[in-house]
């Protein structure tokens, strides 16, 4: 019979892989099999909270409260619930937002130097961020996604040149699954322009920016438009489509990875 530790290990691996729904299934299965347990309620709550959706936030709060009813001093539950409350909108959920202070204070009383306390402190800083931090994080996310696209396109090009076969279906290796999904979705001569722009994405975006400026300059000088226009932005459309194609493949591969991992952890049940 599976133990709480075994279910926790499953939840942790699935959570790390980004499988929030799978985490919820594993935690709920553990509760159904072994009975209510604060650790399992913690994972169930985290699986909901990670979705960052109002309905899931409500379910997460229910799970956090159920777990704290069993163990009021559970550090993981206190930290997770505090994070949920810190990100709550004070207008839509004033009660939830107000509970953040109580939870943070209790966590500081119990374990001020713990990893959970540091986690909540980071969440507090994030909750108090300004518009500049939001802009900077958005820019970083765009840069990271662009690098992922270039790396993905170059790996695809190498696989096509070397004739690398797709891995077996039962693999749980994330990189192998991404490579297989990319090869499946973007091989073939009709996808050659997509692969080319993906490999040279940075240079393509630089060229796109120059062409946008030149187009707008020519349009103004010839009197077609009186001021700045969006016509130059049409050069960015193909690159935007390429980015979306590669991102969609990565998303599909992530779903396959989580499904394969969940199947391996449950013994194919």
Short mmCIF file of C-alpha atoms in Angstrom, two decimals:
data_model
loop_
_atom_site.label_atom_id
_atom_site.label_comp_id
_atom_site.label_asym_id
_atom_site.label_seq_id
_atom_site.Cartn_x
_atom_site.Cartn_y
_atom_site.Cartn_z
CA UNK A 1 0.00 0.00 0.00
CA UNK A 2 1.28 3.46 -0.89
CA UNK A 3 2.37 5.76 1.91
CA UNK A 4 2.01 9.50 2.43
CA UNK A 5 5.70 9.90 1.57
CA UNK A 6 5.17 8.06 -1.72
CA UNK A 7 2.26 10.31 -2.65
CA UNK A 8 4.29 13.36 -1.66
CA UNK A 9 7.14 12.24 -3.90
CA UNK A 10 4.71 11.82 -6.80
CA UNK A 11 3.23 15.24 -6.21
CA UNK A 12 6.64 16.88 -6.00
CA UNK A 13 7.85 15.37 -9.27
CA UNK A 14 4.63 16.29 -11.07
CA UNK A 15 4.66 19.82 -9.62
CA UNK A 16 8.25 20.34 -10.75
CA UNK A 17 7.23 19.20 -14.24
CA UNK A 18 4.40 21.74 -14.30
CA UNK A 19 1.61 19.17 -14.13
CA UNK A 20 -0.76 21.02 -11.83
CA UNK A 21 -3.79 18.89 -12.70
CA UNK A 22 -1.73 15.73 -12.20
CA UNK A 23 -0.62 17.01 -8.79
CA UNK A 24 -4.24 17.49 -7.80
CA UNK A 25 -5.14 14.00 -8.97
CA UNK A 26 -2.26 12.45 -7.04
CA UNK A 27 -3.00 14.39 -3.86
CA UNK A 28 -6.71 13.62 -4.01
CA UNK A 29 -5.97 9.96 -4.64
CA UNK A 30 -3.75 9.94 -1.57
CA UNK A 31 -6.47 11.53 0.55
CA UNK A 32 -9.03 9.04 -0.74
CA UNK A 33 -6.71 6.09 -0.10
CA UNK A 34 -5.07 7.10 3.17
CA UNK A 35 -7.51 9.58 4.64
CA UNK A 36 -7.09 13.30 5.35
CA UNK A 37 -3.48 14.37 5.85
CA UNK A 38 -2.04 17.91 6.06
CA UNK A 39 0.82 17.18 3.65
CA UNK A 40 -1.55 15.89 1.00
CA UNK A 41 -3.91 18.82 1.47
CA UNK A 42 -0.90 21.08 1.02
CA UNK A 43 -0.12 19.52 -2.36
CA UNK A 44 -3.77 19.60 -3.36
CA UNK A 45 -3.90 23.30 -2.52
CA UNK A 46 -0.65 24.06 -4.36
CA UNK A 47 -1.94 22.23 -7.42
CA UNK A 48 -4.92 24.58 -7.47
CA UNK A 49 -3.03 27.74 -6.51
CA UNK A 50 -0.49 27.27 -9.30
CA UNK A 51 -3.26 27.72 -11.89
CA UNK A 52 -3.62 31.40 -10.85
CA UNK A 53 -7.34 31.35 -11.59
CA UNK A 54 -10.19 32.61 -9.41
CA UNK A 55 -12.03 29.29 -9.29
CA UNK A 56 -8.84 27.39 -8.55
CA UNK A 57 -7.88 29.95 -5.92
CA UNK A 58 -11.17 29.24 -4.15
CA UNK A 59 -10.48 25.50 -4.25
CA UNK A 60 -6.93 26.11 -3.04
CA UNK A 61 -8.20 28.10 -0.08
CA UNK A 62 -10.57 25.26 0.82
CA UNK A 63 -7.69 22.78 0.74
CA UNK A 64 -5.39 25.04 2.77
CA UNK A 65 -8.07 25.44 5.43
CA UNK A 66 -8.80 21.72 5.51
CA UNK A 67 -5.11 21.00 6.01
CA UNK A 68 -4.67 23.65 8.70
CA UNK A 69 -7.68 22.21 10.53
CA UNK A 70 -5.60 19.04 10.89
CA UNK A 71 -2.31 20.79 11.70
CA UNK A 72 -2.54 24.50 12.47
CA UNK A 73 1.26 24.87 12.57
CA UNK A 74 2.09 23.13 9.29
CA UNK A 75 4.76 25.35 7.73
CA UNK A 76 4.01 24.36 4.15
CA UNK A 77 0.31 25.08 4.53
CA UNK A 78 0.94 28.40 6.27
CA UNK A 79 3.44 29.49 3.62
CA UNK A 80 1.30 28.39 0.69
CA UNK A 81 -1.83 29.99 2.11
CA UNK A 82 0.09 33.20 2.85
CA UNK A 83 1.29 33.36 -0.75
CA UNK A 84 -2.25 32.83 -2.00
CA UNK A 85 -3.52 35.64 0.22
CA UNK A 86 -0.66 37.98 -0.70
CA UNK A 87 -1.55 37.82 -4.37
CA UNK A 88 -5.29 38.21 -3.72
CA UNK A 89 -6.99 41.34 -5.00
CA UNK A 90 -7.94 43.51 -2.03
CA UNK A 91 -11.10 44.72 -3.78
CA UNK A 92 -12.42 41.37 -5.00
CA UNK A 93 -11.25 39.30 -2.01
CA UNK A 94 -10.71 41.67 0.94
CA UNK A 95 -10.99 38.91 3.54
CA UNK A 96 -8.42 36.72 1.82
CA UNK A 97 -6.02 39.63 1.35
CA UNK A 98 -6.35 40.62 5.01
CA UNK A 99 -5.52 37.08 6.17
CA UNK A 100 -2.06 37.38 4.65
CA UNK A 101 -0.77 39.44 7.58
CA UNK A 102 -2.03 36.91 10.12
CA UNK A 103 -0.46 33.99 8.27
CA UNK A 104 2.87 35.75 7.76
CA UNK A 105 3.01 36.70 11.44
CA UNK A 106 2.26 33.13 12.52
CA UNK A 107 4.93 31.74 10.22
CA UNK A 108 7.47 34.21 11.62
CA UNK A 109 6.57 33.11 15.14
CA UNK A 110 7.02 29.42 14.36
CA UNK A 111 10.07 29.40 12.08
CA UNK A 112 11.45 32.83 11.17
CA UNK A 113 14.59 31.39 9.53
CA UNK A 114 12.89 28.57 7.66
CA UNK A 115 12.80 28.10 3.91
CA UNK A 116 9.05 28.66 4.04
CA UNK A 117 9.52 32.04 5.76
CA UNK A 118 12.03 33.08 3.11
CA UNK A 119 9.63 31.92 0.41
CA UNK A 120 6.85 34.08 1.85
CA UNK A 121 9.22 37.05 2.21
CA UNK A 122 9.99 36.76 -1.50
CA UNK A 123 6.26 36.58 -2.21
CA UNK A 124 5.74 39.76 -0.16
CA UNK A 125 8.36 41.58 -2.20
CA UNK A 126 6.70 40.36 -5.38
CA UNK A 127 3.26 41.47 -4.16
CA UNK A 128 4.66 44.96 -3.51
CA UNK A 129 6.37 45.24 -6.89
CA UNK A 130 5.87 48.25 -9.13
CA UNK A 131 5.07 48.64 -12.81
CA UNK A 132 8.76 48.71 -13.69
CA UNK A 133 9.31 45.27 -12.17
CA UNK A 134 6.34 43.94 -14.14
CA UNK A 135 7.77 45.39 -17.34
CA UNK A 136 11.23 44.01 -16.62
CA UNK A 137 9.93 40.52 -15.84
CA UNK A 138 7.84 40.59 -19.01
CA UNK A 139 10.91 41.54 -21.03
CA UNK A 140 12.94 38.75 -19.43
CA UNK A 141 10.19 36.24 -20.26
CA UNK A 142 10.25 37.35 -23.92
CA UNK A 143 14.04 36.98 -24.08
CA UNK A 144 13.94 33.52 -22.49
CA UNK A 145 11.19 32.38 -24.87
CA UNK A 146 13.23 33.67 -27.81
CA UNK A 147 16.30 31.74 -26.71
CA UNK A 148 14.19 28.62 -26.28
CA UNK A 149 12.88 29.02 -29.83
CA UNK A 150 16.37 29.41 -31.30
CA UNK A 151 17.72 26.42 -29.38
CA UNK A 152 14.69 24.36 -30.35
CA UNK A 153 15.05 25.28 -34.03
CA UNK A 154 18.77 24.48 -34.10
CA UNK A 155 18.22 21.14 -32.40
CA UNK A 156 15.52 20.38 -34.95
CA UNK A 157 17.88 21.27 -37.80
CA UNK A 158 20.55 18.95 -36.37
CA UNK A 159 18.02 16.13 -35.95
CA UNK A 160 16.84 16.51 -39.54
CA UNK A 161 20.39 16.51 -40.92
CA UNK A 162 21.40 13.49 -38.84
CA UNK A 163 18.13 11.65 -39.37
CA UNK A 164 17.55 11.33 -35.62
CA UNK A 165 14.54 9.15 -34.91
CA UNK A 166 11.84 10.10 -32.45
CA UNK A 167 12.26 8.43 -29.03
CA UNK A 168 10.08 5.63 -27.75
CA UNK A 169 6.64 6.67 -26.60
CA UNK A 170 7.25 5.57 -23.01
CA UNK A 171 10.14 7.97 -22.38
CA UNK A 172 9.84 10.49 -19.54
CA UNK A 173 12.84 12.57 -20.58
CA UNK A 174 11.56 16.09 -21.14
CA UNK A 175 14.21 17.12 -23.68
CA UNK A 176 13.65 13.97 -25.72
CA UNK A 177 9.90 14.57 -25.77
CA UNK A 178 10.37 18.20 -26.88
CA UNK A 179 12.69 17.07 -29.67
CA UNK A 180 10.24 14.41 -30.82
CA UNK A 181 7.28 16.81 -30.77
CA UNK A 182 9.25 19.45 -32.67
CA UNK A 183 10.37 16.93 -35.27
CA UNK A 184 6.80 15.71 -35.67
CA UNK A 185 5.25 19.18 -35.99
CA UNK A 186 7.85 21.16 -37.93
CA UNK A 187 9.56 18.74 -40.30
CA UNK A 188 8.81 18.71 -44.02
CA UNK A 189 9.68 21.16 -46.81
CA UNK A 190 6.63 23.35 -46.18
CA UNK A 191 8.00 24.20 -42.73
CA UNK A 192 11.46 25.14 -44.02
CA UNK A 193 10.79 28.92 -43.70
CA UNK A 194 9.61 28.41 -40.12
CA UNK A 195 12.75 26.45 -39.25
CA UNK A 196 15.01 29.01 -40.95
CA UNK A 197 13.50 31.99 -39.13
CA UNK A 198 13.58 30.04 -35.87
CA UNK A 199 17.30 29.28 -36.22
CA UNK A 200 18.15 32.91 -36.96
CA UNK A 201 15.46 34.48 -34.82
CA UNK A 202 17.62 37.20 -33.26
CA UNK A 203 18.99 38.38 -36.60
CA UNK A 204 15.51 38.17 -38.12
CA UNK A 205 14.02 40.40 -35.41
CA UNK A 206 16.83 42.94 -35.84
CA UNK A 207 16.21 43.01 -39.59
CA UNK A 208 12.48 43.28 -38.91
CA UNK A 209 13.01 46.33 -36.70
CA UNK A 210 15.10 48.03 -39.37
CA UNK A 211 12.53 47.26 -42.07
CA UNK A 212 9.73 48.60 -39.86
CA UNK A 213 11.55 51.91 -39.39
CA UNK A 214 12.43 52.17 -43.08
CA UNK A 215 8.87 51.39 -44.14
CA UNK A 216 7.40 54.03 -41.86
CA UNK A 217 10.01 56.57 -42.96
CA UNK A 218 9.26 55.97 -46.64
CA UNK A 219 5.51 56.16 -46.05
CA UNK A 220 5.87 59.51 -44.28
CA UNK A 221 8.27 60.97 -46.84
CA UNK A 222 6.04 59.98 -49.75
CA UNK A 223 2.98 61.45 -48.07
CA UNK A 224 1.12 58.16 -47.79
CA UNK A 225 0.76 58.73 -44.05
CA UNK A 226 1.10 61.90 -42.01
CA UNK A 227 2.70 60.37 -38.93
CA UNK A 228 3.69 57.03 -37.45
CA UNK A 229 1.67 54.10 -38.80
CA UNK A 230 1.34 50.41 -38.10
CA UNK A 231 2.04 49.36 -41.68
CA UNK A 232 5.70 48.82 -40.92
CA UNK A 233 4.70 46.38 -38.23
CA UNK A 234 3.52 43.93 -40.88
CA UNK A 235 7.14 42.80 -41.19
CA UNK A 236 6.82 41.33 -37.71
CA UNK A 237 3.83 39.12 -38.53
CA UNK A 238 5.84 36.18 -39.97
CA UNK A 239 8.20 36.24 -36.99
CA UNK A 240 5.30 36.38 -34.57
CA UNK A 241 3.79 33.33 -36.30
CA UNK A 242 7.11 31.47 -36.04
CA UNK A 243 7.36 32.23 -32.33
CA UNK A 244 3.81 31.01 -31.82
CA UNK A 245 4.47 27.78 -33.73
CA UNK A 246 7.51 26.87 -31.66
CA UNK A 247 5.81 27.89 -28.41
CA UNK A 248 2.79 25.73 -29.27
CA UNK A 249 5.06 22.74 -29.86
CA UNK A 250 6.77 23.30 -26.50
CA UNK A 251 3.40 23.50 -24.77
CA UNK A 252 2.26 20.26 -26.39
CA UNK A 253 5.54 18.59 -25.46
CA UNK A 254 5.17 19.71 -21.84
CA UNK A 255 1.72 18.12 -21.74
CA UNK A 256 3.14 14.88 -23.16
CA UNK A 257 5.96 14.94 -20.64
CA UNK A 258 3.58 15.35 -17.71
CA UNK A 259 1.32 12.59 -19.03
CA UNK A 260 4.27 10.22 -19.47
CA UNK A 261 5.64 11.08 -16.02
CA UNK A 262 2.25 10.58 -14.38
CA UNK A 263 1.84 7.22 -16.11
CA UNK A 264 5.29 6.09 -15.00
CA UNK A 265 4.68 7.15 -11.40
CA UNK A 266 1.35 5.36 -11.22
CA UNK A 267 2.63 2.24 -12.93
CA UNK A 268 0.55 2.89 -16.05
CA UNK A 269 -2.76 2.81 -14.20
#
